[in-house]
PDB file of C-alpha atoms in Angstrom:
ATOM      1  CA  UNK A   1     -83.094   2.391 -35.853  1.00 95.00           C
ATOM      2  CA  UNK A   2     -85.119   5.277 -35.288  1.00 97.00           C
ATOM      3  CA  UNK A   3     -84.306   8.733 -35.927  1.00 96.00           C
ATOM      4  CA  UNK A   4     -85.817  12.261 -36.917  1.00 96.00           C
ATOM      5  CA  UNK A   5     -85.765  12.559 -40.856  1.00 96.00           C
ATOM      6  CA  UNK A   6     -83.622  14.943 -42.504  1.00 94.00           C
ATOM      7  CA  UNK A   7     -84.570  16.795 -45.941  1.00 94.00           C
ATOM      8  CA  UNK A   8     -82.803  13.946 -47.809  1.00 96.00           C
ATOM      9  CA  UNK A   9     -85.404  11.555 -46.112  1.00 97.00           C
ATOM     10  CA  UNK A  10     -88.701  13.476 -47.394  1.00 97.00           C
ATOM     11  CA  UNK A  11     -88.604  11.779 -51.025  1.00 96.00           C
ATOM     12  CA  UNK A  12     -88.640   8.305 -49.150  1.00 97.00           C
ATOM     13  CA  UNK A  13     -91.026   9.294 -46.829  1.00 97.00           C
ATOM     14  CA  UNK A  14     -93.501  10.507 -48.606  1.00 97.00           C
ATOM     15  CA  UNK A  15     -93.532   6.799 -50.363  1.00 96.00           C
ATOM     16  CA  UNK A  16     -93.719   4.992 -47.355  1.00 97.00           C
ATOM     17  CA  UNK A  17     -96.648   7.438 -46.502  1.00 95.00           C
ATOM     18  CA  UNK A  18     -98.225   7.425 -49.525  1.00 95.00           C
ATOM     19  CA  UNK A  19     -98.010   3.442 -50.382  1.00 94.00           C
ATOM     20  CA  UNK A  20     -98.982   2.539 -46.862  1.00 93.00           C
ATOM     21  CA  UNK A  21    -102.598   4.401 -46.662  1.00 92.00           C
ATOM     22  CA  UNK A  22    -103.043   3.471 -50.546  1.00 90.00           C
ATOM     23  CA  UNK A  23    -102.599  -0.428 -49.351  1.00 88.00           C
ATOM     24  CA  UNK A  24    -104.828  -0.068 -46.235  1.00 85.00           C
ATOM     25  CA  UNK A  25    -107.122   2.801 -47.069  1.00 82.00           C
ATOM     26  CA  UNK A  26    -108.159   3.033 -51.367  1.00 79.00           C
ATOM     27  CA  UNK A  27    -111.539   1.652 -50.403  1.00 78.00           C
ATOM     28  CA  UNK A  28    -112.432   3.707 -47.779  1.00 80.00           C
ATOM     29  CA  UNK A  29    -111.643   7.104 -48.882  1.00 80.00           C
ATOM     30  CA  UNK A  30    -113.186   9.300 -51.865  1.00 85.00           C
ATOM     31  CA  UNK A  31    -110.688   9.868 -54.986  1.00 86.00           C
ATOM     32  CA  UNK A  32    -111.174  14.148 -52.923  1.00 88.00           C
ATOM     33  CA  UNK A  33    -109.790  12.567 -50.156  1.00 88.00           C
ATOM     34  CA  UNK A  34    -107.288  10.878 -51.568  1.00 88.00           C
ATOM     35  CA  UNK A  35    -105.808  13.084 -53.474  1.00 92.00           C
ATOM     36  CA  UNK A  36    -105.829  15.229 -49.879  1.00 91.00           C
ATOM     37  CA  UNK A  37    -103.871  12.935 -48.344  1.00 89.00           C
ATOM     38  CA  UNK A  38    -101.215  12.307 -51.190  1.00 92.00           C
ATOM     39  CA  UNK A  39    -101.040  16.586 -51.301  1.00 93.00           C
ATOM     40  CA  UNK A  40     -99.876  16.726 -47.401  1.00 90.00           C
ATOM     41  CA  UNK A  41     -97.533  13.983 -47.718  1.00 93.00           C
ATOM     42  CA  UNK A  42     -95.548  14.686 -50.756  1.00 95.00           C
ATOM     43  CA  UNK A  43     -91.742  15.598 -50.412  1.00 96.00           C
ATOM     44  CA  UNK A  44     -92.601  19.431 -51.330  1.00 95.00           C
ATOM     45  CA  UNK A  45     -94.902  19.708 -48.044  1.00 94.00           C
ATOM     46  CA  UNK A  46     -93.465  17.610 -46.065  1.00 95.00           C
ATOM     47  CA  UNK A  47     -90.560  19.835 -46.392  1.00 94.00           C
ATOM     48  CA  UNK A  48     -92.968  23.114 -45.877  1.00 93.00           C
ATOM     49  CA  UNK A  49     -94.485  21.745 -42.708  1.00 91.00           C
ATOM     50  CA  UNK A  50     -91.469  20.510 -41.156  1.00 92.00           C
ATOM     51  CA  UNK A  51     -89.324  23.928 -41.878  1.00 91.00           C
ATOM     52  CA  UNK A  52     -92.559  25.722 -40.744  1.00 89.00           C
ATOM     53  CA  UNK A  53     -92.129  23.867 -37.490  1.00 87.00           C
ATOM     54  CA  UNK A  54     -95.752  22.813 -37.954  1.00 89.00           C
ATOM     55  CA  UNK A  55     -94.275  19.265 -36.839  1.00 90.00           C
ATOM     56  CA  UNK A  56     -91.385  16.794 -36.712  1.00 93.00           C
ATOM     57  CA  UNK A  57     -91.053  13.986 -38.963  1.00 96.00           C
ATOM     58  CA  UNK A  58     -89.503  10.555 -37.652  1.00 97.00           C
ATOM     59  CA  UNK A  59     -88.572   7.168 -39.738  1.00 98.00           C
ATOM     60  CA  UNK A  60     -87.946   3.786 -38.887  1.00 98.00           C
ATOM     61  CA  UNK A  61     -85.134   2.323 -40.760  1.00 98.00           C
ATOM     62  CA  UNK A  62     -84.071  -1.220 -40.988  1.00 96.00           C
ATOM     63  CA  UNK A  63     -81.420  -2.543 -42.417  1.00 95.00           C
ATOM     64  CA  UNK A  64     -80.972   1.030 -44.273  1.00 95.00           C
ATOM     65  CA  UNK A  65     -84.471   1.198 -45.791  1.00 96.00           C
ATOM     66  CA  UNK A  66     -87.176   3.357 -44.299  1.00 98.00           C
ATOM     67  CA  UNK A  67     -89.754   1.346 -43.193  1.00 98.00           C
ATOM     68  CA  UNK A  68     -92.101   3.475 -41.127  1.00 97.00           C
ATOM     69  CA  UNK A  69     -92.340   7.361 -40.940  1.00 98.00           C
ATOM     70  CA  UNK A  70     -94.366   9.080 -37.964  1.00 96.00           C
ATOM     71  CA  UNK A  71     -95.234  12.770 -37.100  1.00 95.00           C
ATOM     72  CA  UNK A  72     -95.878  14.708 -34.004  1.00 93.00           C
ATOM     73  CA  UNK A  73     -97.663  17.873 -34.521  1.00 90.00           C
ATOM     74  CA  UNK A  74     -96.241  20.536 -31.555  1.00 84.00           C
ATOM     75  CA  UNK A  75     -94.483  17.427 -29.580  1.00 80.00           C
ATOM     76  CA  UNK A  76     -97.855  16.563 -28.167  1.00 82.00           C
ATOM     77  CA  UNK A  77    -100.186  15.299 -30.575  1.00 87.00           C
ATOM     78  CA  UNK A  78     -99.228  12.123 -33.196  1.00 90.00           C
ATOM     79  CA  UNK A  79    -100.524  13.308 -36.417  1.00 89.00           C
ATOM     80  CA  UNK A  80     -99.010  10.587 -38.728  1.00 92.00           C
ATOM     81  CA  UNK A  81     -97.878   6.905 -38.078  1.00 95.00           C
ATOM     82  CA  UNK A  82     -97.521   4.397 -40.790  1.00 95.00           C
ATOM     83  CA  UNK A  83     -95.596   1.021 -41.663  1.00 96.00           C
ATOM     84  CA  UNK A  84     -95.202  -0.694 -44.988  1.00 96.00           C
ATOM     85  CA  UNK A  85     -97.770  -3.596 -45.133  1.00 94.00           C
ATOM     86  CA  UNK A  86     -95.210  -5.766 -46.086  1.00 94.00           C
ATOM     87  CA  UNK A  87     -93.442  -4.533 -42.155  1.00 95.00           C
ATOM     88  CA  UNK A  88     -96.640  -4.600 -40.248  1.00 94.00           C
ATOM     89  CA  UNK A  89     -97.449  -7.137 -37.063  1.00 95.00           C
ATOM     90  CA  UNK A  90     -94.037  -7.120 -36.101  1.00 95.00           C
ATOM     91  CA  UNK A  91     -93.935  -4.398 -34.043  1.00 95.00           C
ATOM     92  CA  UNK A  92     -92.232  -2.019 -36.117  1.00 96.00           C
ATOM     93  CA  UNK A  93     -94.808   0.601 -35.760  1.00 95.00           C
ATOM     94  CA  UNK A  94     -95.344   0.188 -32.066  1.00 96.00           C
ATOM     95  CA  UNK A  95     -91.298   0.656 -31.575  1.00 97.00           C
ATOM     96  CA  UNK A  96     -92.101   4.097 -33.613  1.00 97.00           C
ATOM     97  CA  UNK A  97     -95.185   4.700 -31.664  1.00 96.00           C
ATOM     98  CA  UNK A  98     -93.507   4.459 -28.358  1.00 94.00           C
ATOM     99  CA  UNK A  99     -89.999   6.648 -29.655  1.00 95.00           C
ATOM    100  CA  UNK A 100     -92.548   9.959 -30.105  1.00 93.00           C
ATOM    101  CA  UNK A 101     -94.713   9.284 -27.064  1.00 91.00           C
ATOM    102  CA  UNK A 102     -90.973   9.282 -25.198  1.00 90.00           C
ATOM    103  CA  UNK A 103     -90.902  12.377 -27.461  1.00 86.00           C
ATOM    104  CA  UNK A 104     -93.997  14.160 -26.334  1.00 83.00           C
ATOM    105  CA  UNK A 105     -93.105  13.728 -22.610  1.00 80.00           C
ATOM    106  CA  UNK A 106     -89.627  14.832 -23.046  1.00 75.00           C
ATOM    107  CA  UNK A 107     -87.454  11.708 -22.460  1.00 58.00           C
TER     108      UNK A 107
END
């Protein structure tokens, strides 16, 4: 199931975020950027950017547990879009991928 996350969701989130680029990205970042990315996606800004309107926050949930968490930035630009490694190449994130661009052209 895919729905828009609520305030409840952000602590979640933010792990799902934050575990998923660690996994796929530790080596290809500096510790600057990093820490950069672990700053926007922790529960206190994801709640400032999303009550800001600066965008919308999405999560995939199966079987209760968030899996996947997207973002559109202004319903027309995907700013965020990660699965747990443990979830990815089965089409989990393409399901997400698909739910905001339906988003972004207003279906």
């Amino acid at each position: 199931m895919i729905r828009k996350l609520e305030y409840e969701d952000f602590e979640a989130a933010s792990v799902v975020l934050w575990k998923s680029f660690y996994q796929a990205e530790k080596n290809n970042h500096t510790i600057n950027g990093m820490e950069r990315f672990r700053d926007l996606v922790s529960p206190v800004s994801l709640s400032m950017n999303t009550f800001d309107g600066k965008f919308e926050l999405f999560g995939y949930f199966q079987d209760g547990e968030l899996i996947g968490v997207g973002a559109l930035k202004e319903k027309k630009h995907i700013l965020l879009l990660y699965v747990l490694k443990e979830k990815q190449g089965l089409g989990f994130g393409k399901k997400l991928l698909f739910y905001m661009e339906g988003r972004c052209i207003g279906e």
